[in-house]
Amino acid sequence: EYAVSAGDGSVHGWPMFRHDCRHSAYFPLTMNQPPTVGNISGPLSGQPGVNHTFCVTVNDPDGDTVFCLWDWGDGTSSGWLGPYASGEEICVTHAWSSQGSFDIQVKVKDEYGAESGWSEAFKIIIDGTAPFLKFIQPKPGFFYFREKPFQLPHRFCATIVVIGPITVEVYAIDNGSGMSHVEFYLDNKLQYIDYAAENDTYSWMWHDRVPLFPYSLKVTAYDFANNSASVSLRVWKIF
């Protein structure tokens, strides 16, 4: 038999950690607990071949150091990274080679091998295709008087003449990451940004009173992955 001294008990010379009839001196043991992982944060969309950064906070109940394993949803993983301190925010980068929607997950383990489950999936859309963009109004070959269009003779098929205010309208759509916004320019100077489309139509009211000059009217559309497309027209406008 063996006796272990671990401090004063209720009976002389024998520590009373467990007050049963045999005074068995039971020592409770604390089991190693696995670490926990928070929700992933990062961009919701991006472009192929570009590194994107994702972060997560990990905690270990026992204060152990931890290791992280990232599953990128494209058949690859990070391998176990670390060690990191408990409570630390861990940030890593990854680039996808192709377009698509990918579910990112992460799990952690402590220095003794106690492992968490997988985190909640974080979805990212990788989009390398620019939006589709075209003018609705004005159009070449038309004369506009206070927004009312009149067809010009055939020899003026490339000409646009505008008298009075006109609503510049474009149709823009993106089937990947979705449309973010549309920018309207005159002679390369930004005039307006439209974030809210109605039926995929974006607009700007061009109502400045100006001399009759040709203006370069340019519109640029951006999706949420920051792909862009531009269209331009040369417009003669007065009043």
PDB file of C-alpha atoms in Angstrom:
ATOM      1  CA  GLU A   1       0.000   0.000   0.000  1.00  0.00           C
ATOM      2  CA  TYR A   2       1.033   3.580  -0.597  1.00  0.00           C
ATOM      3  CA  ALA A   3       0.203   6.830   1.160  1.00  0.00           C
ATOM      4  CA  VAL A   4       0.422  10.173  -0.607  1.00  0.00           C
ATOM      5  CA  SER A   5       0.922  13.355   1.371  1.00  0.00           C
ATOM      6  CA  ALA A   6      -0.870  16.312  -0.158  1.00  0.00           C
ATOM      7  CA  GLY A   7      -1.612  18.644   2.749  1.00  0.00           C
ATOM      8  CA  ASP A   8      -3.545  18.639   6.007  1.00  0.00           C
ATOM      9  CA  GLY A   9      -6.744  16.575   6.273  1.00  0.00           C
ATOM     10  CA  SER A  10      -9.429  16.220   8.948  1.00  0.00           C
ATOM     11  CA  VAL A  11      -7.578  13.260  10.550  1.00  0.00           C
ATOM     12  CA  HIS A  12      -4.020  13.641  11.770  1.00  0.00           C
ATOM     13  CA  GLY A  13      -1.482  12.494   9.213  1.00  0.00           C
ATOM     14  CA  TRP A  14      -3.965  11.505   6.504  1.00  0.00           C
ATOM     15  CA  PRO A  15      -5.444  13.969   3.991  1.00  0.00           C
ATOM     16  CA  MET A  16      -9.240  13.769   3.929  1.00  0.00           C
ATOM     17  CA  PHE A  17     -10.087  14.714   0.352  1.00  0.00           C
ATOM     18  CA  ARG A  18     -12.982  12.293   0.380  1.00  0.00           C
ATOM     19  CA  HIS A  19     -14.973  12.001   3.572  1.00  0.00           C
ATOM     20  CA  ASP A  20     -16.248   8.440   3.201  1.00  0.00           C
ATOM     21  CA  CYS A  21     -16.227   5.750   5.905  1.00  0.00           C
ATOM     22  CA  ARG A  22     -12.885   4.403   4.719  1.00  0.00           C
ATOM     23  CA  HIS A  23     -11.253   7.847   4.416  1.00  0.00           C
ATOM     24  CA  SER A  24     -10.042   6.792   1.010  1.00  0.00           C
ATOM     25  CA  ALA A  25      -8.263  10.068   0.232  1.00  0.00           C
ATOM     26  CA  TYR A  26      -9.732  10.221  -3.307  1.00  0.00           C
ATOM     27  CA  PHE A  27      -8.085  12.764  -5.611  1.00  0.00           C
ATOM     28  CA  PRO A  28     -10.458  14.001  -8.391  1.00  0.00           C
ATOM     29  CA  LEU A  29      -8.714  14.172 -11.806  1.00  0.00           C
ATOM     30  CA  THR A  30      -9.491  16.920 -14.362  1.00  0.00           C
ATOM     31  CA  MET A  31      -9.817  15.589 -17.918  1.00  0.00           C
ATOM     32  CA  ASN A  32      -8.189  17.500 -20.773  1.00  0.00           C
ATOM     33  CA  GLN A  33     -10.873  19.447 -22.651  1.00  0.00           C
ATOM     34  CA  PRO A  34     -10.744  20.066 -26.423  1.00  0.00           C
ATOM     35  CA  PRO A  35     -10.463  23.658 -27.668  1.00  0.00           C
ATOM     36  CA  THR A  36     -13.363  25.501 -29.258  1.00  0.00           C
ATOM     37  CA  VAL A  37     -13.419  27.490 -32.478  1.00  0.00           C
ATOM     38  CA  GLY A  38     -15.505  30.574 -33.293  1.00  0.00           C
ATOM     39  CA  ASN A  39     -17.155  31.612 -36.546  1.00  0.00           C
ATOM     40  CA  ILE A  40     -14.997  32.331 -39.575  1.00  0.00           C
ATOM     41  CA  SER A  41     -14.814  35.926 -40.825  1.00  0.00           C
ATOM     42  CA  GLY A  42     -13.646  37.029 -44.254  1.00  0.00           C
ATOM     43  CA  PRO A  43     -14.782  38.236 -47.696  1.00  0.00           C
ATOM     44  CA  LEU A  44     -17.968  36.792 -49.192  1.00  0.00           C
ATOM     45  CA  SER A  45     -16.647  36.978 -52.750  1.00  0.00           C
ATOM     46  CA  GLY A  46     -13.378  37.282 -54.635  1.00  0.00           C
ATOM     47  CA  GLN A  47     -11.502  36.639 -57.852  1.00  0.00           C
ATOM     48  CA  PRO A  48      -9.601  33.505 -58.926  1.00  0.00           C
ATOM     49  CA  GLY A  49      -5.862  33.509 -58.270  1.00  0.00           C
ATOM     50  CA  VAL A  50      -6.108  36.254 -55.622  1.00  0.00           C
ATOM     51  CA  ASN A  51      -5.198  35.606 -51.971  1.00  0.00           C
ATOM     52  CA  HIS A  52      -8.095  36.198 -49.577  1.00  0.00           C
ATOM     53  CA  THR A  53      -7.737  36.438 -45.797  1.00  0.00           C
ATOM     54  CA  PHE A  54      -9.901  34.583 -43.282  1.00  0.00           C
ATOM     55  CA  CYS A  55      -9.787  34.807 -39.491  1.00  0.00           C
ATOM     56  CA  VAL A  56     -11.102  32.783 -36.559  1.00  0.00           C
ATOM     57  CA  THR A  57     -10.747  32.987 -32.759  1.00  0.00           C
ATOM     58  CA  VAL A  58      -9.867  29.831 -30.816  1.00  0.00           C
ATOM     59  CA  ASN A  59     -10.070  29.126 -27.088  1.00  0.00           C
ATOM     60  CA  ASP A  60      -8.840  26.215 -24.979  1.00  0.00           C
ATOM     61  CA  PRO A  61     -10.504  25.637 -21.573  1.00  0.00           C
ATOM     62  CA  ASP A  62      -7.191  24.442 -20.131  1.00  0.00           C
ATOM     63  CA  GLY A  63      -5.135  27.297 -21.601  1.00  0.00           C
ATOM     64  CA  ASP A  64      -3.205  24.904 -23.863  1.00  0.00           C
ATOM     65  CA  THR A  65      -1.654  26.003 -27.127  1.00  0.00           C
ATOM     66  CA  VAL A  66      -3.670  25.037 -30.204  1.00  0.00           C
ATOM     67  CA  PHE A  67      -3.267  24.059 -33.860  1.00  0.00           C
ATOM     68  CA  CYS A  68      -5.666  24.827 -36.738  1.00  0.00           C
ATOM     69  CA  LEU A  69      -6.658  22.844 -39.828  1.00  0.00           C
ATOM     70  CA  TRP A  70      -8.442  24.709 -42.640  1.00  0.00           C
ATOM     71  CA  ASP A  71     -10.526  22.934 -45.303  1.00  0.00           C
ATOM     72  CA  TRP A  72     -10.872  25.261 -48.306  1.00  0.00           C
ATOM     73  CA  GLY A  73     -13.742  23.421 -50.011  1.00  0.00           C
ATOM     74  CA  ASP A  74     -11.760  22.912 -53.217  1.00  0.00           C
ATOM     75  CA  GLY A  75     -10.176  19.580 -52.299  1.00  0.00           C
ATOM     76  CA  THR A  76      -7.220  21.192 -50.506  1.00  0.00           C
ATOM     77  CA  SER A  77      -6.456  21.966 -46.871  1.00  0.00           C
ATOM     78  CA  SER A  78      -3.893  23.978 -44.960  1.00  0.00           C
ATOM     79  CA  GLY A  79      -2.519  21.085 -42.926  1.00  0.00           C
ATOM     80  CA  TRP A  80      -2.162  21.630 -39.179  1.00  0.00           C
ATOM     81  CA  LEU A  81      -0.907  25.171 -38.529  1.00  0.00           C
ATOM     82  CA  GLY A  82       0.408  26.479 -35.237  1.00  0.00           C
ATOM     83  CA  PRO A  83       0.969  26.484 -32.390  1.00  0.00           C
ATOM     84  CA  TYR A  84      -1.169  29.459 -31.382  1.00  0.00           C
ATOM     85  CA  ALA A  85      -2.043  30.807 -27.951  1.00  0.00           C
ATOM     86  CA  SER A  86      -5.523  30.200 -26.575  1.00  0.00           C
ATOM     87  CA  GLY A  87      -7.745  33.236 -27.201  1.00  0.00           C
ATOM     88  CA  GLU A  88      -5.711  34.347 -30.201  1.00  0.00           C
ATOM     89  CA  GLU A  89      -7.306  35.475 -33.478  1.00  0.00           C
ATOM     90  CA  ILE A  90      -5.788  33.352 -36.223  1.00  0.00           C
ATOM     91  CA  CYS A  91      -5.710  34.693 -39.793  1.00  0.00           C
ATOM     92  CA  VAL A  92      -4.663  32.774 -42.911  1.00  0.00           C
ATOM     93  CA  THR A  93      -4.857  33.361 -46.676  1.00  0.00           C
ATOM     94  CA  HIS A  94      -5.946  31.190 -49.578  1.00  0.00           C
ATOM     95  CA  ALA A  95      -6.428  31.594 -53.350  1.00  0.00           C
ATOM     96  CA  TRP A  96      -8.774  29.540 -55.510  1.00  0.00           C
ATOM     97  CA  SER A  97      -7.767  28.665 -59.064  1.00  0.00           C
ATOM     98  CA  SER A  98     -11.284  28.397 -60.510  1.00  0.00           C
ATOM     99  CA  GLN A  99     -14.671  30.041 -60.270  1.00  0.00           C
ATOM    100  CA  GLY A 100     -17.416  28.645 -58.082  1.00  0.00           C
ATOM    101  CA  SER A 101     -18.963  28.587 -54.625  1.00  0.00           C
ATOM    102  CA  PHE A 102     -16.801  27.094 -51.858  1.00  0.00           C
ATOM    103  CA  ASP A 103     -17.509  26.147 -48.229  1.00  0.00           C
ATOM    104  CA  ILE A 104     -14.628  26.893 -45.830  1.00  0.00           C
ATOM    105  CA  GLN A 105     -14.373  25.053 -42.505  1.00  0.00           C
ATOM    106  CA  VAL A 106     -11.800  24.952 -39.726  1.00  0.00           C
ATOM    107  CA  LYS A 107     -11.151  22.700 -36.733  1.00  0.00           C
ATOM    108  CA  VAL A 108      -8.621  22.905 -33.914  1.00  0.00           C
ATOM    109  CA  LYS A 109      -6.723  20.630 -31.550  1.00  0.00           C
ATOM    110  CA  ASP A 110      -4.667  21.325 -28.450  1.00  0.00           C
ATOM    111  CA  GLU A 111      -1.069  20.365 -27.801  1.00  0.00           C
ATOM    112  CA  TYR A 112      -2.206  17.058 -26.278  1.00  0.00           C
ATOM    113  CA  GLY A 113      -4.290  16.047 -29.288  1.00  0.00           C
ATOM    114  CA  ALA A 114      -7.803  16.855 -28.000  1.00  0.00           C
ATOM    115  CA  GLU A 115      -9.683  17.877 -31.143  1.00  0.00           C
ATOM    116  CA  SER A 116     -12.780  19.996 -31.829  1.00  0.00           C
ATOM    117  CA  GLY A 117     -15.391  19.336 -34.472  1.00  0.00           C
ATOM    118  CA  TRP A 118     -15.572  21.274 -37.721  1.00  0.00           C
ATOM    119  CA  SER A 119     -16.771  24.885 -37.550  1.00  0.00           C
ATOM    120  CA  GLU A 120     -19.898  26.140 -39.262  1.00  0.00           C
ATOM    121  CA  ALA A 121     -19.256  26.437 -43.015  1.00  0.00           C
ATOM    122  CA  PHE A 122     -18.346  29.877 -44.378  1.00  0.00           C
ATOM    123  CA  LYS A 123     -19.321  30.328 -48.049  1.00  0.00           C
ATOM    124  CA  ILE A 124     -17.299  32.341 -50.545  1.00  0.00           C
ATOM    125  CA  ILE A 125     -18.104  32.922 -54.230  1.00  0.00           C
ATOM    126  CA  ILE A 126     -15.095  33.084 -56.543  1.00  0.00           C
ATOM    127  CA  ASP A 127     -15.999  35.063 -59.655  1.00  0.00           C
ATOM    128  CA  GLY A 128     -13.700  36.040 -62.505  1.00  0.00           C
ATOM    129  CA  THR A 129     -16.339  37.180 -65.008  1.00  0.00           C
ATOM    130  CA  ALA A 130     -17.188  40.845 -65.533  1.00  0.00           C
ATOM    131  CA  PRO A 131     -20.837  41.990 -65.433  1.00  0.00           C
ATOM    132  CA  PHE A 132     -22.873  42.294 -68.613  1.00  0.00           C
ATOM    133  CA  LEU A 133     -23.579  45.977 -69.328  1.00  0.00           C
ATOM    134  CA  LYS A 134     -25.388  47.903 -72.074  1.00  0.00           C
ATOM    135  CA  PHE A 135     -27.018  51.303 -72.629  1.00  0.00           C
ATOM    136  CA  ILE A 136     -30.790  51.577 -72.617  1.00  0.00           C
ATOM    137  CA  GLN A 137     -30.880  55.354 -73.050  1.00  0.00           C
ATOM    138  CA  PRO A 138     -29.495  57.297 -74.876  1.00  0.00           C
ATOM    139  CA  LYS A 139     -28.815  55.255 -78.000  1.00  0.00           C
ATOM    140  CA  PRO A 140     -26.890  56.083 -81.194  1.00  0.00           C
ATOM    141  CA  GLY A 141     -29.018  57.317 -84.096  1.00  0.00           C
ATOM    142  CA  PHE A 142     -31.487  59.206 -81.912  1.00  0.00           C
ATOM    143  CA  PHE A 143     -32.320  62.805 -81.105  1.00  0.00           C
ATOM    144  CA  TYR A 144     -33.770  63.351 -77.595  1.00  0.00           C
ATOM    145  CA  PHE A 145     -35.882  66.359 -76.719  1.00  0.00           C
ATOM    146  CA  ARG A 146     -36.683  66.338 -72.998  1.00  0.00           C
ATOM    147  CA  GLU A 147     -36.250  62.560 -72.986  1.00  0.00           C
ATOM    148  CA  LYS A 148     -38.585  61.973 -75.914  1.00  0.00           C
ATOM    149  CA  PRO A 149     -36.637  60.057 -78.625  1.00  0.00           C
ATOM    150  CA  PHE A 150     -36.773  60.799 -82.380  1.00  0.00           C
ATOM    151  CA  GLN A 151     -35.040  58.663 -84.992  1.00  0.00           C
ATOM    152  CA  LEU A 152     -32.287  60.507 -86.888  1.00  0.00           C
ATOM    153  CA  PRO A 153     -31.695  60.065 -90.629  1.00  0.00           C
ATOM    154  CA  HIS A 154     -29.634  57.021 -91.520  1.00  0.00           C
ATOM    155  CA  ARG A 155     -26.515  59.073 -92.292  1.00  0.00           C
ATOM    156  CA  PHE A 156     -26.485  60.110 -88.605  1.00  0.00           C
ATOM    157  CA  CYS A 157     -26.763  56.535 -87.301  1.00  0.00           C
ATOM    158  CA  ALA A 158     -23.800  56.969 -84.936  1.00  0.00           C
ATOM    159  CA  THR A 159     -24.863  60.393 -83.645  1.00  0.00           C
ATOM    160  CA  ILE A 160     -26.631  61.166 -80.363  1.00  0.00           C
ATOM    161  CA  VAL A 161     -28.132  64.617 -79.756  1.00  0.00           C
ATOM    162  CA  VAL A 162     -29.786  65.548 -76.465  1.00  0.00           C
ATOM    163  CA  ILE A 163     -31.693  68.744 -75.696  1.00  0.00           C
ATOM    164  CA  GLY A 164     -32.752  69.200 -72.096  1.00  0.00           C
ATOM    165  CA  PRO A 165     -32.424  66.754 -69.206  1.00  0.00           C
ATOM    166  CA  ILE A 166     -32.218  63.045 -69.870  1.00  0.00           C
ATOM    167  CA  THR A 167     -32.221  59.957 -67.674  1.00  0.00           C
ATOM    168  CA  VAL A 168     -29.159  57.931 -68.566  1.00  0.00           C
ATOM    169  CA  GLU A 169     -30.145  54.282 -68.142  1.00  0.00           C
ATOM    170  CA  VAL A 170     -28.132  51.077 -68.411  1.00  0.00           C
ATOM    171  CA  TYR A 171     -28.920  47.405 -68.006  1.00  0.00           C
ATOM    172  CA  ALA A 172     -26.356  45.572 -65.844  1.00  0.00           C
ATOM    173  CA  ILE A 173     -26.381  42.019 -64.519  1.00  0.00           C
ATOM    174  CA  ASP A 174     -23.889  39.609 -62.957  1.00  0.00           C
ATOM    175  CA  ASN A 175     -24.615  35.903 -62.487  1.00  0.00           C
ATOM    176  CA  GLY A 176     -21.561  35.189 -60.335  1.00  0.00           C
ATOM    177  CA  SER A 177     -21.022  37.260 -57.209  1.00  0.00           C
ATOM    178  CA  GLY A 178     -23.883  39.662 -58.044  1.00  0.00           C
ATOM    179  CA  MET A 179     -23.985  43.343 -58.915  1.00  0.00           C
ATOM    180  CA  SER A 180     -22.433  45.852 -56.508  1.00  0.00           C
ATOM    181  CA  HIS A 181     -22.945  49.269 -58.144  1.00  0.00           C
ATOM    182  CA  VAL A 182     -22.727  51.341 -61.331  1.00  0.00           C
ATOM    183  CA  GLU A 183     -20.708  54.538 -61.823  1.00  0.00           C
ATOM    184  CA  PHE A 184     -21.575  57.308 -64.303  1.00  0.00           C
ATOM    185  CA  TYR A 185     -18.846  59.542 -65.782  1.00  0.00           C
ATOM    186  CA  LEU A 186     -18.723  62.625 -68.002  1.00  0.00           C
ATOM    187  CA  ASP A 187     -15.344  63.233 -69.635  1.00  0.00           C
ATOM    188  CA  ASN A 188     -13.817  60.837 -67.062  1.00  0.00           C
ATOM    189  CA  LYS A 189     -15.237  62.788 -64.104  1.00  0.00           C
ATOM    190  CA  LEU A 190     -17.440  60.781 -61.758  1.00  0.00           C
ATOM    191  CA  GLN A 191     -20.982  62.167 -61.639  1.00  0.00           C
ATOM    192  CA  TYR A 192     -23.041  59.581 -59.770  1.00  0.00           C
ATOM    193  CA  ILE A 193     -22.989  56.095 -58.227  1.00  0.00           C
ATOM    194  CA  ASP A 194     -26.145  53.980 -58.286  1.00  0.00           C
ATOM    195  CA  TYR A 195     -26.278  51.090 -55.792  1.00  0.00           C
ATOM    196  CA  ALA A 196     -29.960  50.231 -56.067  1.00  0.00           C
ATOM    197  CA  ALA A 197     -31.147  48.688 -59.299  1.00  0.00           C
ATOM    198  CA  GLU A 198     -34.762  48.222 -60.303  1.00  0.00           C
ATOM    199  CA  ASN A 199     -35.187  45.271 -62.663  1.00  0.00           C
ATOM    200  CA  ASP A 200     -31.398  45.292 -63.255  1.00  0.00           C
ATOM    201  CA  THR A 201     -31.628  48.896 -64.505  1.00  0.00           C
ATOM    202  CA  TYR A 202     -29.331  51.626 -63.146  1.00  0.00           C
ATOM    203  CA  SER A 203     -29.865  55.315 -63.865  1.00  0.00           C
ATOM    204  CA  TRP A 204     -28.610  58.844 -63.461  1.00  0.00           C
ATOM    205  CA  MET A 205     -30.477  62.081 -64.261  1.00  0.00           C
ATOM    206  CA  TRP A 206     -28.256  64.243 -66.473  1.00  0.00           C
ATOM    207  CA  HIS A 207     -29.862  67.668 -66.071  1.00  0.00           C
ATOM    208  CA  ASP A 208     -26.945  70.144 -66.164  1.00  0.00           C
ATOM    209  CA  ARG A 209     -27.425  73.131 -68.469  1.00  0.00           C
ATOM    210  CA  VAL A 210     -24.390  72.998 -70.773  1.00  0.00           C
ATOM    211  CA  PRO A 211     -23.283  74.411 -74.115  1.00  0.00           C
ATOM    212  CA  LEU A 212     -23.648  72.259 -77.208  1.00  0.00           C
ATOM    213  CA  PHE A 213     -20.526  70.139 -77.061  1.00  0.00           C
ATOM    214  CA  PRO A 214     -19.744  66.484 -77.530  1.00  0.00           C
ATOM    215  CA  TYR A 215     -19.306  64.756 -74.174  1.00  0.00           C
ATOM    216  CA  SER A 216     -17.812  61.393 -73.416  1.00  0.00           C
ATOM    217  CA  LEU A 217     -20.473  59.534 -71.453  1.00  0.00           C
ATOM    218  CA  LYS A 218     -19.033  56.454 -69.753  1.00  0.00           C
ATOM    219  CA  VAL A 219     -20.672  53.940 -67.444  1.00  0.00           C
ATOM    220  CA  THR A 220     -18.784  51.325 -65.410  1.00  0.00           C
ATOM    221  CA  ALA A 221     -20.454  48.406 -63.623  1.00  0.00           C
ATOM    222  CA  TYR A 222     -18.861  46.494 -60.713  1.00  0.00           C
ATOM    223  CA  ASP A 223     -19.768  43.149 -59.198  1.00  0.00           C
ATOM    224  CA  PHE A 224     -19.068  42.141 -55.586  1.00  0.00           C
ATOM    225  CA  ALA A 225     -15.838  40.397 -56.633  1.00  0.00           C
ATOM    226  CA  ASN A 226     -14.661  43.771 -58.039  1.00  0.00           C
ATOM    227  CA  ASN A 227     -14.822  42.677 -61.680  1.00  0.00           C
ATOM    228  CA  SER A 228     -15.870  45.570 -63.905  1.00  0.00           C
ATOM    229  CA  ALA A 229     -17.217  46.352 -67.367  1.00  0.00           C
ATOM    230  CA  SER A 230     -17.499  49.733 -69.120  1.00  0.00           C
ATOM    231  CA  VAL A 231     -19.446  51.173 -72.035  1.00  0.00           C
ATOM    232  CA  SER A 232     -19.032  54.650 -73.573  1.00  0.00           C
ATOM    233  CA  LEU A 233     -20.928  56.987 -75.901  1.00  0.00           C
ATOM    234  CA  ARG A 234     -20.181  60.349 -77.529  1.00  0.00           C
ATOM    235  CA  VAL A 235     -23.153  62.614 -76.895  1.00  0.00           C
ATOM    236  CA  TRP A 236     -23.958  66.109 -78.169  1.00  0.00           C
ATOM    237  CA  LYS A 237     -25.969  67.878 -75.463  1.00  0.00           C
ATOM    238  CA  ILE A 238     -27.408  71.354 -74.931  1.00  0.00           C
ATOM    239  CA  PHE A 239     -29.480  72.681 -72.008  1.00  0.00           C
TER     240      PHE A 239
END
